[in-house]
mmCIF file of N, CA and C in Angstrom:
data_model
loop_
_atom_site.group_PDB
_atom_site.id
_atom_site.type_symbol
_atom_site.label_atom_id
_atom_site.label_comp_id
_atom_site.label_asym_id
_atom_site.label_seq_id
_atom_site.Cartn_x
_atom_site.Cartn_y
_atom_site.Cartn_z
ATOM 1 N N TRP Y 164 57.193 -18.953 3.215
ATOM 2 C CA TRP Y 164 58.023 -19.237 4.372
ATOM 3 C C TRP Y 164 58.120 -18.112 5.221
ATOM 4 N N VAL Y 165 57.761 -18.748 6.703
ATOM 5 C CA VAL Y 165 57.675 -17.618 7.626
ATOM 6 C C VAL Y 165 58.772 -17.151 8.539
ATOM 7 N N GLN Y 166 59.791 -17.793 8.503
ATOM 8 C CA GLN Y 166 61.059 -17.446 8.709
ATOM 9 C C GLN Y 166 62.367 -18.158 7.981
ATOM 10 N N PRO Y 167 62.859 -17.552 7.027
ATOM 11 C CA PRO Y 167 63.739 -18.575 6.327
ATOM 12 C C PRO Y 167 65.111 -19.391 7.242
ATOM 13 N N PHE Y 168 65.532 -20.329 6.954
ATOM 14 C CA PHE Y 168 65.991 -20.849 7.931
ATOM 15 C C PHE Y 168 67.506 -20.864 6.812
ATOM 16 N N ARG Y 169 68.384 -20.360 7.675
ATOM 17 C CA ARG Y 169 70.159 -20.234 7.777
ATOM 18 C C ARG Y 169 70.851 -20.904 8.250
ATOM 19 N N ALA Y 170 71.557 -22.167 7.347
ATOM 20 C CA ALA Y 170 72.458 -22.798 7.889
ATOM 21 C C ALA Y 170 73.780 -22.099 7.973
ATOM 22 N N GLY Y 171 74.219 -22.565 9.174
ATOM 23 C CA GLY Y 171 75.756 -21.581 9.473
ATOM 24 C C GLY Y 171 76.774 -22.696 8.981
ATOM 25 N N GLU Y 172 77.852 -22.742 9.902
ATOM 26 C CA GLU Y 172 79.210 -23.429 9.848
ATOM 27 C C GLU Y 172 78.648 -24.628 10.286
ATOM 28 N N ASN Y 173 78.063 -24.779 11.482
ATOM 29 C CA ASN Y 173 78.025 -26.309 12.199
ATOM 30 C C ASN Y 173 76.682 -26.631 12.097
ATOM 31 N N PRO Y 174 76.588 -27.890 12.076
ATOM 32 C CA PRO Y 174 75.333 -28.452 12.008
ATOM 33 C C PRO Y 174 73.862 -28.317 12.423
ATOM 34 N N ALA Y 175 72.910 -28.058 11.728
ATOM 35 C CA ALA Y 175 71.641 -27.555 12.631
ATOM 36 C C ALA Y 175 70.442 -28.793 12.374
ATOM 37 N N GLU Y 176 69.296 -28.812 12.763
ATOM 38 C CA GLU Y 176 68.617 -30.249 12.355
ATOM 39 C C GLU Y 176 67.170 -29.359 12.170
ATOM 40 N N LEU Y 177 66.731 -29.838 11.594
ATOM 41 C CA LEU Y 177 65.149 -29.082 11.036
ATOM 42 C C LEU Y 177 64.531 -30.383 11.722
ATOM 43 N N GLN Y 178 62.785 -29.670 11.641
ATOM 44 C CA GLN Y 178 62.104 -30.675 12.604
ATOM 45 C C GLN Y 178 60.670 -30.309 10.969
ATOM 46 N N LEU Y 179 60.164 -31.947 10.857
ATOM 47 C CA LEU Y 179 59.296 -31.944 10.034
ATOM 48 C C LEU Y 179 58.286 -32.143 10.271
ATOM 49 N N ARG Y 180 56.832 -31.668 10.756
ATOM 50 C CA ARG Y 180 55.609 -32.151 11.235
ATOM 51 C C ARG Y 180 54.766 -31.743 10.395
ATOM 52 N N TRP Y 181 54.109 -33.256 10.269
ATOM 53 C CA TRP Y 181 52.797 -33.363 9.376
ATOM 54 C C TRP Y 181 51.563 -34.009 9.925
ATOM 55 N N ALA Y 182 50.459 -33.803 9.477
ATOM 56 C CA ALA Y 182 49.676 -34.718 10.089
ATOM 57 C C ALA Y 182 48.432 -34.784 8.383
ATOM 58 N N PRO Y 183 47.764 -35.792 8.349
ATOM 59 C CA PRO Y 183 47.123 -35.941 7.236
ATOM 60 C C PRO Y 183 45.450 -35.037 7.405
ATOM 61 N N GLU Y 184 45.302 -34.669 6.698
ATOM 62 C CA GLU Y 184 44.048 -33.747 6.451
ATOM 63 C C GLU Y 184 42.854 -34.885 5.368
ATOM 64 N N ASP Y 185 41.449 -34.746 6.053
ATOM 65 C CA ASP Y 185 40.441 -35.469 4.862
ATOM 66 C C ASP Y 185 40.928 -34.939 3.562
ATOM 67 N N GLY Y 186 40.267 -36.242 2.753
ATOM 68 C CA GLY Y 186 40.726 -35.747 1.192
ATOM 69 C C GLY Y 186 42.094 -35.911 0.591
ATOM 70 N N GLY Y 187 42.917 -36.757 1.887
ATOM 71 C CA GLY Y 187 44.335 -37.257 0.904
ATOM 72 C C GLY Y 187 45.567 -36.188 1.510
ATOM 73 N N GLY Y 188 45.002 -35.069 1.588
ATOM 74 C CA GLY Y 188 46.194 -33.783 1.616
ATOM 75 C C GLY Y 188 46.795 -34.017 3.099
ATOM 76 N N LEU Y 189 48.187 -33.292 3.237
ATOM 77 C CA LEU Y 189 48.522 -33.278 4.531
ATOM 78 C C LEU Y 189 48.508 -31.849 4.769
ATOM 79 N N ARG Y 190 48.824 -31.654 6.712
ATOM 80 C CA ARG Y 190 49.771 -30.237 7.094
ATOM 81 C C ARG Y 190 50.757 -30.262 7.384
ATOM 82 N N PHE Y 191 51.667 -29.235 7.299
ATOM 83 C CA PHE Y 191 52.919 -29.253 7.504
ATOM 84 C C PHE Y 191 53.517 -28.074 7.910
ATOM 85 N N GLU Y 192 54.239 -28.340 8.926
ATOM 86 C CA GLU Y 192 55.239 -27.204 9.474
ATOM 87 C C GLU Y 192 57.002 -27.549 9.573
ATOM 88 N N ILE Y 193 57.492 -26.689 9.549
ATOM 89 C CA ILE Y 193 59.210 -26.909 9.415
ATOM 90 C C ILE Y 193 59.642 -26.178 10.424
ATOM 91 N N GLU Y 194 60.066 -26.774 11.378
ATOM 92 C CA GLU Y 194 60.482 -26.194 12.265
ATOM 93 C C GLU Y 194 62.348 -26.724 12.627
ATOM 94 N N SER Y 195 62.513 -25.320 13.547
ATOM 95 C CA SER Y 195 64.061 -25.936 13.967
ATOM 96 C C SER Y 195 64.132 -25.346 15.679
ATOM 97 N N ASP Y 196 65.253 -25.383 16.172
ATOM 98 C CA ASP Y 196 65.286 -25.218 18.491
ATOM 99 C C ASP Y 196 64.299 -25.648 18.697
ATOM 100 N N GLY Y 197 64.359 -27.147 18.477
ATOM 101 C CA GLY Y 197 63.515 -28.314 19.264
ATOM 102 C C GLY Y 197 62.016 -27.514 19.085
ATOM 103 N N GLY Y 198 61.437 -27.022 17.987
ATOM 104 C CA GLY Y 198 60.119 -26.146 17.717
ATOM 105 C C GLY Y 198 60.064 -24.980 18.322
ATOM 106 N N GLU Y 199 60.906 -24.365 18.463
ATOM 107 C CA GLU Y 199 60.860 -22.863 18.955
ATOM 108 C C GLU Y 199 60.877 -21.770 17.815
ATOM 109 N N THR Y 200 61.272 -22.182 16.511
ATOM 110 C CA THR Y 200 61.270 -21.032 15.683
ATOM 111 C C THR Y 200 60.450 -22.108 14.341
ATOM 112 N N LEU Y 201 59.347 -21.253 13.711
ATOM 113 C CA LEU Y 201 58.643 -21.649 13.062
ATOM 114 C C LEU Y 201 59.276 -21.361 11.574
ATOM 115 N N HIS Y 202 59.673 -22.120 10.514
ATOM 116 C CA HIS Y 202 60.121 -21.429 9.478
ATOM 117 C C HIS Y 202 59.229 -21.543 8.229
ATOM 118 N N ALA Y 203 58.417 -22.763 8.329
ATOM 119 C CA ALA Y 203 57.508 -23.016 7.126
ATOM 120 C C ALA Y 203 56.140 -23.469 7.776
ATOM 121 N N GLN Y 204 55.447 -23.476 6.950
ATOM 122 C CA GLN Y 204 53.724 -24.406 7.217
ATOM 123 C C GLN Y 204 53.305 -24.176 5.923
ATOM 124 N N GLY Y 205 52.404 -24.996 5.892
ATOM 125 C CA GLY Y 205 51.263 -25.152 4.566
ATOM 126 C C GLY Y 205 50.362 -26.369 4.559
ATOM 127 N N ARG Y 206 50.292 -26.982 2.918
ATOM 128 C CA ARG Y 206 49.612 -27.898 2.921
ATOM 129 C C ARG Y 206 49.829 -28.733 1.540
ATOM 130 N N ALA Y 207 49.919 -29.670 1.187
ATOM 131 C CA ALA Y 207 50.312 -30.436 0.250
ATOM 132 C C ALA Y 207 49.402 -31.050 -0.424
ATOM 133 N N ALA Y 208 48.725 -31.665 -1.517
ATOM 134 C CA ALA Y 208 47.776 -32.606 -2.012
ATOM 135 C C ALA Y 208 48.928 -33.375 -2.976
ATOM 136 N N ARG Y 209 47.728 -34.362 -3.580
ATOM 137 C CA ARG Y 209 49.263 -35.312 -4.082
ATOM 138 C C ARG Y 209 48.351 -34.619 -5.817
ATOM 139 N N GLY Y 210 49.623 -34.597 -7.011
ATOM 140 C CA GLY Y 210 49.012 -33.969 -8.246
ATOM 141 C C GLY Y 210 48.192 -34.917 -8.698
ATOM 142 N N GLY Y 211 47.992 -34.391 -10.374
ATOM 143 C CA GLY Y 211 47.006 -35.025 -10.666
ATOM 144 C C GLY Y 211 46.001 -34.013 -10.834
ATOM 145 N N SER Y 212 45.886 -32.792 -11.567
ATOM 146 C CA SER Y 212 45.242 -31.514 -11.388
ATOM 147 C C SER Y 212 44.123 -31.782 -12.298
ATOM 148 N N ALA Y 213 42.536 -31.662 -12.273
ATOM 149 C CA ALA Y 213 41.535 -32.395 -13.198
ATOM 150 C C ALA Y 213 41.657 -30.772 -14.333
ATOM 151 N N ASP Y 214 42.101 -29.877 -13.523
ATOM 152 C CA ASP Y 214 42.133 -28.462 -14.767
ATOM 153 C C ASP Y 214 43.500 -28.723 -15.664
ATOM 154 N N PRO Y 215 43.304 -29.162 -17.257
ATOM 155 C CA PRO Y 215 44.231 -29.371 -18.445
ATOM 156 C C PRO Y 215 45.035 -28.214 -18.298
ATOM 157 N N ALA Y 216 44.425 -26.880 -17.756
ATOM 158 C CA ALA Y 216 45.320 -25.266 -17.980
ATOM 159 C C ALA Y 216 46.120 -25.170 -16.634
ATOM 160 N N ALA Y 217 46.153 -26.202 -15.983
ATOM 161 C CA ALA Y 217 47.230 -26.291 -14.759
ATOM 162 C C ALA Y 217 48.603 -26.874 -14.995
ATOM 163 N N VAL Y 218 48.620 -28.054 -16.209
ATOM 164 C CA VAL Y 218 49.701 -28.304 -16.795
ATOM 165 C C VAL Y 218 50.365 -27.976 -17.555
ATOM 166 N N LEU Y 219 51.991 -27.751 -17.213
ATOM 167 C CA LEU Y 219 52.510 -26.953 -17.769
ATOM 168 C C LEU Y 219 53.429 -27.685 -19.309
ATOM 169 N N ASP Y 220 52.895 -27.371 -20.297
ATOM 170 C CA ASP Y 220 53.605 -28.046 -21.531
ATOM 171 C C ASP Y 220 55.173 -28.021 -22.026
ATOM 172 N N VAL Y 221 56.023 -27.970 -21.560
ATOM 173 C CA VAL Y 221 57.433 -27.598 -21.064
ATOM 174 C C VAL Y 221 57.781 -27.779 -22.653
ATOM 175 N N ALA Y 222 57.900 -28.805 -23.332
ATOM 176 C CA ALA Y 222 58.563 -28.593 -25.063
ATOM 177 C C ALA Y 222 57.903 -27.636 -25.891
ATOM 178 N N ALA Y 223 56.259 -27.467 -25.614
ATOM 179 C CA ALA Y 223 55.674 -26.204 -26.166
ATOM 180 C C ALA Y 223 56.186 -24.792 -25.931
ATOM 181 N N THR Y 224 56.523 -24.972 -24.701
ATOM 182 C CA THR Y 224 57.013 -23.429 -23.941
ATOM 183 C C THR Y 224 58.573 -23.112 -24.388
ATOM 184 N N GLN Y 225 59.166 -24.230 -24.486
ATOM 185 C CA GLN Y 225 60.310 -24.036 -25.049
ATOM 186 C C GLN Y 225 60.675 -23.775 -26.717
ATOM 187 N N ALA Y 226 59.388 -24.166 -27.586
ATOM 188 C CA ALA Y 226 59.672 -23.995 -29.235
ATOM 189 C C ALA Y 226 58.727 -22.682 -29.310
ATOM 190 N N ARG Y 227 58.345 -21.931 -28.464
ATOM 191 C CA ARG Y 227 57.780 -20.793 -28.605
ATOM 192 C C ARG Y 227 58.859 -20.083 -28.053
ATOM 193 N N LYS Y 228 59.916 -19.894 -27.500
ATOM 194 C CA LYS Y 228 61.185 -20.000 -26.542
ATOM 195 C C LYS Y 228 61.708 -19.274 -27.852
ATOM 196 N N ALA Y 229 62.044 -20.765 -28.402
ATOM 197 C CA ALA Y 229 63.000 -20.879 -29.904
ATOM 198 C C ALA Y 229 62.284 -19.795 -31.089
ATOM 199 N N GLN Y 230 61.387 -20.056 -31.110
ATOM 200 C CA GLN Y 230 60.750 -19.148 -31.890
ATOM 201 C C GLN Y 230 60.954 -17.182 -32.420
ATOM 202 N N ARG Y 231 60.724 -17.059 -30.962
ATOM 203 C CA ARG Y 231 60.658 -15.837 -30.434
ATOM 204 C C ARG Y 231 62.177 -15.287 -30.368
ATOM 205 N N GLU Y 232 63.638 -15.758 -30.343
ATOM 206 C CA GLU Y 232 64.804 -15.672 -30.516
ATOM 207 C C GLU Y 232 64.719 -15.475 -31.439
ATOM 208 N N LYS Y 233 64.701 -16.487 -32.555
ATOM 209 C CA LYS Y 233 64.358 -16.517 -34.062
ATOM 210 C C LYS Y 233 64.106 -15.280 -34.914
ATOM 211 N N ALA Y 234 62.973 -14.593 -34.342
ATOM 212 C CA ALA Y 234 62.669 -13.278 -34.725
ATOM 213 C C ALA Y 234 63.048 -12.234 -33.964
ATOM 214 N N ALA Y 235 63.617 -12.366 -32.610
ATOM 215 C CA ALA Y 235 64.091 -11.305 -32.763
ATOM 216 C C ALA Y 235 65.316 -11.108 -33.554
#
C-alpha cells in the first residue's frame, strides 16, 4: 500500500485501473480523489504455481498445530 484508504462517514469512491501485461498478468493501481491519490499498485497473475512448495496444505498445517497443542 502506497497510502492506506480510510473510509469516513460519507461515501467515497475508489478507482481501479488495470492494464494487461505480456504473459497473461496485469498491472493495477487503486486511486481515489479522481486519480489524485494513489493507494496501491502492483501486479497480479493467474494462480497455478509450478512450484509445489508454494502450495499450502491447510489440513496438514492444522494437524501439526493440533499435535503441538496436545504435546504442550
